[in-house]
Amino acid sequence: MVIKQQQCFFDFTDAFGTVNRRHLLRKISRDLGISGRLFLHIASFLRNRLARIKMDDDVGDWLQSNYGTSAGTSLGPLLFVIHTHDVPKSIMPKFADDLVAISVEEDISAVEESLQNTTNKLIQWAHKEGMIINTKKTKVMVFGDVIDEVKIKINDTVLENVKSYKYLGVVLV
């Protein structure tokens, strides 16, 4: 018996910048039970934000920012984790915007079916939240001494199978 383990590493287009703040505040209140002054502090943090782009010595104009968790702040990544707390349960581990689905089965077709089901659920979640899964950066990797590749699709795009992947600063092979 050969056990097949496959992981799908998901990437969102502009993950921190596309979070719907109204949805986030609803989740903070409804799902986490945060209210009172702490809730008002978080809401104030998210309201009336300005953003600009800096590239080398060039600095852009300040623009009103109506979406996102302000990734360059200390609170931004925590708010993003709160935002993604309700992705499908089969997606774990979750570390900020790095989401991973893992399937371990004896049969490669069972692995493929499991990961496709998880991917489909994440697509539905992302659509509901107004986020886009970046199919060019989302990768699939089969672990172990196997030559099998699987076809996981997002819409009509088959995700790339890779032999190695850098995850949280560690190269997996």
PDB file of C-alpha atoms in Angstrom:
ATOM      1  CA  MET A   1       0.000   0.000   0.000  1.00  0.00           C
ATOM      2  CA  VAL A   2       1.372   3.391  -1.042  1.00  0.00           C
ATOM      3  CA  ILE A   3      -0.062   6.416   0.682  1.00  0.00           C
ATOM      4  CA  LYS A   4      -0.372   9.503  -1.504  1.00  0.00           C
ATOM      5  CA  GLN A   5      -0.213  12.941   0.069  1.00  0.00           C
ATOM      6  CA  GLN A   6      -1.005  15.988  -1.941  1.00  0.00           C
ATOM      7  CA  GLN A   7      -1.211  19.610  -0.968  1.00  0.00           C
ATOM      8  CA  CYS A   8      -2.774  22.540  -2.717  1.00  0.00           C
ATOM      9  CA  PHE A   9      -1.222  25.899  -1.845  1.00  0.00           C
ATOM     10  CA  PHE A  10      -3.765  28.673  -2.436  1.00  0.00           C
ATOM     11  CA  ASP A  11      -2.963  32.273  -3.270  1.00  0.00           C
ATOM     12  CA  PHE A  12      -5.388  35.195  -3.407  1.00  0.00           C
ATOM     13  CA  THR A  13      -4.986  38.172  -5.698  1.00  0.00           C
ATOM     14  CA  ASP A  14      -4.228  41.154  -3.423  1.00  0.00           C
ATOM     15  CA  ALA A  15      -5.339  39.147  -0.383  1.00  0.00           C
ATOM     16  CA  PHE A  16      -5.055  41.828   2.295  1.00  0.00           C
ATOM     17  CA  GLY A  17      -6.273  44.594  -0.017  1.00  0.00           C
ATOM     18  CA  THR A  18      -9.560  43.015  -1.098  1.00  0.00           C
ATOM     19  CA  VAL A  19     -11.146  42.167   2.252  1.00  0.00           C
ATOM     20  CA  ASN A  20     -14.673  43.551   2.461  1.00  0.00           C
ATOM     21  CA  ARG A  21     -14.574  45.517   5.711  1.00  0.00           C
ATOM     22  CA  ARG A  22     -18.335  45.280   6.312  1.00  0.00           C
ATOM     23  CA  HIS A  23     -18.121  41.473   6.098  1.00  0.00           C
ATOM     24  CA  LEU A  24     -15.086  41.500   8.397  1.00  0.00           C
ATOM     25  CA  LEU A  25     -16.815  43.622  11.038  1.00  0.00           C
ATOM     26  CA  ARG A  26     -19.882  41.361  10.873  1.00  0.00           C
ATOM     27  CA  LYS A  27     -17.667  38.306  11.459  1.00  0.00           C
ATOM     28  CA  ILE A  28     -15.883  40.012  14.351  1.00  0.00           C
ATOM     29  CA  SER A  29     -19.199  40.766  16.019  1.00  0.00           C
ATOM     30  CA  ARG A  30     -21.239  37.668  15.102  1.00  0.00           C
ATOM     31  CA  ASP A  31     -18.622  34.909  15.070  1.00  0.00           C
ATOM     32  CA  LEU A  32     -16.199  36.116  17.724  1.00  0.00           C
ATOM     33  CA  GLY A  33     -18.653  37.952  19.963  1.00  0.00           C
ATOM     34  CA  ILE A  34     -16.500  41.070  20.103  1.00  0.00           C
ATOM     35  CA  SER A  35     -18.490  44.160  21.042  1.00  0.00           C
ATOM     36  CA  GLY A  36     -18.233  47.356  23.019  1.00  0.00           C
ATOM     37  CA  ARG A  37     -15.106  49.461  23.026  1.00  0.00           C
ATOM     38  CA  LEU A  38     -12.905  46.830  21.418  1.00  0.00           C
ATOM     39  CA  PHE A  39     -15.319  46.486  18.486  1.00  0.00           C
ATOM     40  CA  LEU A  40     -15.514  50.279  18.136  1.00  0.00           C
ATOM     41  CA  HIS A  41     -11.709  50.508  18.187  1.00  0.00           C
ATOM     42  CA  ILE A  42     -11.421  47.929  15.379  1.00  0.00           C
ATOM     43  CA  ALA A  43     -14.168  49.645  13.375  1.00  0.00           C
ATOM     44  CA  SER A  44     -12.396  52.985  13.810  1.00  0.00           C
ATOM     45  CA  PHE A  45      -9.116  51.407  12.676  1.00  0.00           C
ATOM     46  CA  LEU A  46     -10.790  50.223   9.464  1.00  0.00           C
ATOM     47  CA  ARG A  47     -12.663  53.454   8.743  1.00  0.00           C
ATOM     48  CA  ASN A  48     -11.341  56.418   6.725  1.00  0.00           C
ATOM     49  CA  ARG A  49      -8.066  54.708   5.751  1.00  0.00           C
ATOM     50  CA  LEU A  50      -5.718  56.240   3.234  1.00  0.00           C
ATOM     51  CA  ALA A  51      -3.131  54.385   1.185  1.00  0.00           C
ATOM     52  CA  ARG A  52      -0.344  55.215  -1.218  1.00  0.00           C
ATOM     53  CA  ILE A  53       2.280  53.358  -3.140  1.00  0.00           C
ATOM     54  CA  LYS A  54       5.988  53.876  -2.587  1.00  0.00           C
ATOM     55  CA  MET A  55       8.494  52.502  -5.075  1.00  0.00           C
ATOM     56  CA  ASP A  56      12.139  53.323  -4.461  1.00  0.00           C
ATOM     57  CA  ASP A  57      12.145  57.128  -4.064  1.00  0.00           C
ATOM     58  CA  ASP A  58       8.822  57.661  -5.844  1.00  0.00           C
ATOM     59  CA  VAL A  59       5.762  58.125  -3.652  1.00  0.00           C
ATOM     60  CA  GLY A  60       2.201  58.188  -4.994  1.00  0.00           C
ATOM     61  CA  ASP A  61      -0.688  60.341  -3.895  1.00  0.00           C
ATOM     62  CA  TRP A  62      -2.824  59.405  -0.908  1.00  0.00           C
ATOM     63  CA  LEU A  63      -6.029  57.626  -1.949  1.00  0.00           C
ATOM     64  CA  GLN A  64      -9.152  56.697   0.004  1.00  0.00           C
ATOM     65  CA  SER A  65      -8.993  52.977   0.864  1.00  0.00           C
ATOM     66  CA  ASN A  66     -12.378  51.306   1.265  1.00  0.00           C
ATOM     67  CA  TYR A  67     -11.268  47.657   1.236  1.00  0.00           C
ATOM     68  CA  GLY A  68      -8.583  45.646   2.944  1.00  0.00           C
ATOM     69  CA  THR A  69      -7.032  45.075   6.333  1.00  0.00           C
ATOM     70  CA  SER A  70      -4.023  47.387   5.949  1.00  0.00           C
ATOM     71  CA  ALA A  71      -1.319  44.744   5.543  1.00  0.00           C
ATOM     72  CA  GLY A  72       1.517  47.070   6.519  1.00  0.00           C
ATOM     73  CA  THR A  73       0.127  47.503  10.019  1.00  0.00           C
ATOM     74  CA  SER A  74       0.447  45.306  13.097  1.00  0.00           C
ATOM     75  CA  LEU A  75      -3.293  44.664  13.238  1.00  0.00           C
ATOM     76  CA  GLY A  76      -3.778  43.955   9.496  1.00  0.00           C
ATOM     77  CA  PRO A  77      -2.600  40.321   9.382  1.00  0.00           C
ATOM     78  CA  LEU A  78      -4.624  39.436  12.500  1.00  0.00           C
ATOM     79  CA  LEU A  79      -7.738  40.925  10.916  1.00  0.00           C
ATOM     80  CA  PHE A  80      -7.065  38.892   7.766  1.00  0.00           C
ATOM     81  CA  VAL A  81      -6.829  35.693   9.821  1.00  0.00           C
ATOM     82  CA  ILE A  82     -10.167  36.582  11.425  1.00  0.00           C
ATOM     83  CA  HIS A  83     -11.606  37.189   7.948  1.00  0.00           C
ATOM     84  CA  THR A  84     -10.545  33.718   6.768  1.00  0.00           C
ATOM     85  CA  HIS A  85     -11.609  31.831   9.895  1.00  0.00           C
ATOM     86  CA  ASP A  86     -14.681  30.511   8.064  1.00  0.00           C
ATOM     87  CA  VAL A  87     -13.007  29.050   4.972  1.00  0.00           C
ATOM     88  CA  PRO A  88     -13.815  25.345   4.496  1.00  0.00           C
ATOM     89  CA  LYS A  89     -12.663  23.253   7.470  1.00  0.00           C
ATOM     90  CA  SER A  90     -10.622  21.019   5.151  1.00  0.00           C
ATOM     91  CA  ILE A  91      -8.246  23.929   4.520  1.00  0.00           C
ATOM     92  CA  MET A  92      -5.490  23.901   7.103  1.00  0.00           C
ATOM     93  CA  PRO A  93      -3.013  24.995   8.089  1.00  0.00           C
ATOM     94  CA  LYS A  94      -3.866  28.663   7.690  1.00  0.00           C
ATOM     95  CA  PHE A  95      -1.208  31.274   8.276  1.00  0.00           C
ATOM     96  CA  ALA A  96      -2.334  34.794   7.372  1.00  0.00           C
ATOM     97  CA  ASP A  97      -2.929  34.639   3.607  1.00  0.00           C
ATOM     98  CA  ASP A  98      -1.196  31.269   3.134  1.00  0.00           C
ATOM     99  CA  LEU A  99      -3.942  28.653   2.922  1.00  0.00           C
ATOM    100  CA  VAL A 100      -3.250  24.965   2.319  1.00  0.00           C
ATOM    101  CA  ALA A 101      -5.496  21.991   1.609  1.00  0.00           C
ATOM    102  CA  ILE A 102      -4.037  18.558   2.344  1.00  0.00           C
ATOM    103  CA  SER A 103      -5.304  15.172   1.234  1.00  0.00           C
ATOM    104  CA  VAL A 104      -3.824  11.818   2.247  1.00  0.00           C
ATOM    105  CA  GLU A 105      -5.274   8.743   0.564  1.00  0.00           C
ATOM    106  CA  GLU A 106      -4.170   5.359  -0.805  1.00  0.00           C
ATOM    107  CA  ASP A 107      -5.461   6.123  -4.281  1.00  0.00           C
ATOM    108  CA  ILE A 108      -4.399   9.150  -6.341  1.00  0.00           C
ATOM    109  CA  SER A 109      -7.915   9.535  -7.760  1.00  0.00           C
ATOM    110  CA  ALA A 110      -9.282   9.790  -4.198  1.00  0.00           C
ATOM    111  CA  VAL A 111      -6.669  12.472  -3.471  1.00  0.00           C
ATOM    112  CA  GLU A 112      -7.705  14.360  -6.598  1.00  0.00           C
ATOM    113  CA  GLU A 113     -11.407  14.148  -5.744  1.00  0.00           C
ATOM    114  CA  SER A 114     -10.816  15.290  -2.171  1.00  0.00           C
ATOM    115  CA  LEU A 115      -8.726  18.297  -3.170  1.00  0.00           C
ATOM    116  CA  GLN A 116     -11.106  19.276  -5.974  1.00  0.00           C
ATOM    117  CA  ASN A 117     -14.013  19.241  -3.513  1.00  0.00           C
ATOM    118  CA  THR A 118     -12.059  21.441  -1.095  1.00  0.00           C
ATOM    119  CA  THR A 119     -11.052  23.769  -3.926  1.00  0.00           C
ATOM    120  CA  ASN A 120     -14.673  24.070  -5.057  1.00  0.00           C
ATOM    121  CA  LYS A 121     -15.724  25.020  -1.524  1.00  0.00           C
ATOM    122  CA  LEU A 122     -12.968  27.652  -1.340  1.00  0.00           C
ATOM    123  CA  ILE A 123     -14.058  29.066  -4.714  1.00  0.00           C
ATOM    124  CA  GLN A 124     -17.593  29.473  -3.324  1.00  0.00           C
ATOM    125  CA  TRP A 125     -16.259  31.116  -0.154  1.00  0.00           C
ATOM    126  CA  ALA A 126     -14.036  33.484  -2.154  1.00  0.00           C
ATOM    127  CA  HIS A 127     -16.902  34.453  -4.450  1.00  0.00           C
ATOM    128  CA  LYS A 128     -19.124  35.229  -1.449  1.00  0.00           C
ATOM    129  CA  GLU A 129     -16.340  37.340   0.076  1.00  0.00           C
ATOM    130  CA  GLY A 130     -15.439  39.154  -3.154  1.00  0.00           C
ATOM    131  CA  MET A 131     -11.953  37.653  -3.304  1.00  0.00           C
ATOM    132  CA  ILE A 132     -10.173  36.090  -6.265  1.00  0.00           C
ATOM    133  CA  ILE A 133      -8.001  32.984  -6.116  1.00  0.00           C
ATOM    134  CA  ASN A 134      -4.857  33.614  -8.166  1.00  0.00           C
ATOM    135  CA  THR A 135      -4.662  30.546 -10.411  1.00  0.00           C
ATOM    136  CA  LYS A 136      -1.147  31.413 -11.589  1.00  0.00           C
ATOM    137  CA  LYS A 137       0.248  31.354  -8.054  1.00  0.00           C
ATOM    138  CA  THR A 138      -1.909  28.550  -6.629  1.00  0.00           C
ATOM    139  CA  LYS A 139       0.068  25.295  -6.906  1.00  0.00           C
ATOM    140  CA  VAL A 140      -0.448  21.585  -6.375  1.00  0.00           C
ATOM    141  CA  MET A 141       2.235  19.264  -5.044  1.00  0.00           C
ATOM    142  CA  VAL A 142       2.265  15.480  -4.600  1.00  0.00           C
ATOM    143  CA  PHE A 143       4.645  14.267  -1.883  1.00  0.00           C
ATOM    144  CA  GLY A 144       6.575  11.022  -1.857  1.00  0.00           C
ATOM    145  CA  ASP A 145       8.079   8.752  -4.489  1.00  0.00           C
ATOM    146  CA  VAL A 146       5.256   9.054  -6.962  1.00  0.00           C
ATOM    147  CA  ILE A 147       5.076  10.183 -10.539  1.00  0.00           C
ATOM    148  CA  ASP A 148       1.360  10.877 -10.465  1.00  0.00           C
ATOM    149  CA  GLU A 149       0.039  14.320 -11.186  1.00  0.00           C
ATOM    150  CA  VAL A 150      -3.480  15.377 -10.490  1.00  0.00           C
ATOM    151  CA  LYS A 151      -5.781  17.797 -12.229  1.00  0.00           C
ATOM    152  CA  ILE A 152      -7.255  20.300  -9.832  1.00  0.00           C
ATOM    153  CA  LYS A 153      -9.242  23.036 -11.532  1.00  0.00           C
ATOM    154  CA  ILE A 154     -10.334  26.514 -10.653  1.00  0.00           C
ATOM    155  CA  ASN A 155     -13.046  27.307 -13.158  1.00  0.00           C
ATOM    156  CA  ASP A 156     -11.509  26.105 -16.447  1.00  0.00           C
ATOM    157  CA  THR A 157      -7.881  26.502 -15.357  1.00  0.00           C
ATOM    158  CA  VAL A 158      -5.918  23.393 -14.380  1.00  0.00           C
ATOM    159  CA  LEU A 159      -3.556  24.241 -11.518  1.00  0.00           C
ATOM    160  CA  GLU A 160       0.158  23.664 -12.024  1.00  0.00           C
ATOM    161  CA  ASN A 161       1.708  20.594 -10.393  1.00  0.00           C
ATOM    162  CA  VAL A 162       5.117  21.429  -8.913  1.00  0.00           C
ATOM    163  CA  LYS A 163       7.993  19.323  -7.559  1.00  0.00           C
ATOM    164  CA  SER A 164       8.961  21.880  -4.905  1.00  0.00           C
ATOM    165  CA  TYR A 165       7.251  24.826  -3.250  1.00  0.00           C
ATOM    166  CA  LYS A 166       8.399  27.583  -0.910  1.00  0.00           C
ATOM    167  CA  TYR A 167       5.931  27.778   1.961  1.00  0.00           C
ATOM    168  CA  LEU A 168       6.459  30.164   4.876  1.00  0.00           C
ATOM    169  CA  GLY A 169      10.112  30.501   3.916  1.00  0.00           C
ATOM    170  CA  VAL A 170      10.771  26.746   3.802  1.00  0.00           C
ATOM    171  CA  VAL A 171      11.332  24.948   0.502  1.00  0.00           C
ATOM    172  CA  LEU A 172       9.281  21.748   0.417  1.00  0.00           C
ATOM    173  CA  VAL A 173      10.453  18.963  -1.925  1.00  0.00           C
TER     174      VAL A 173
END
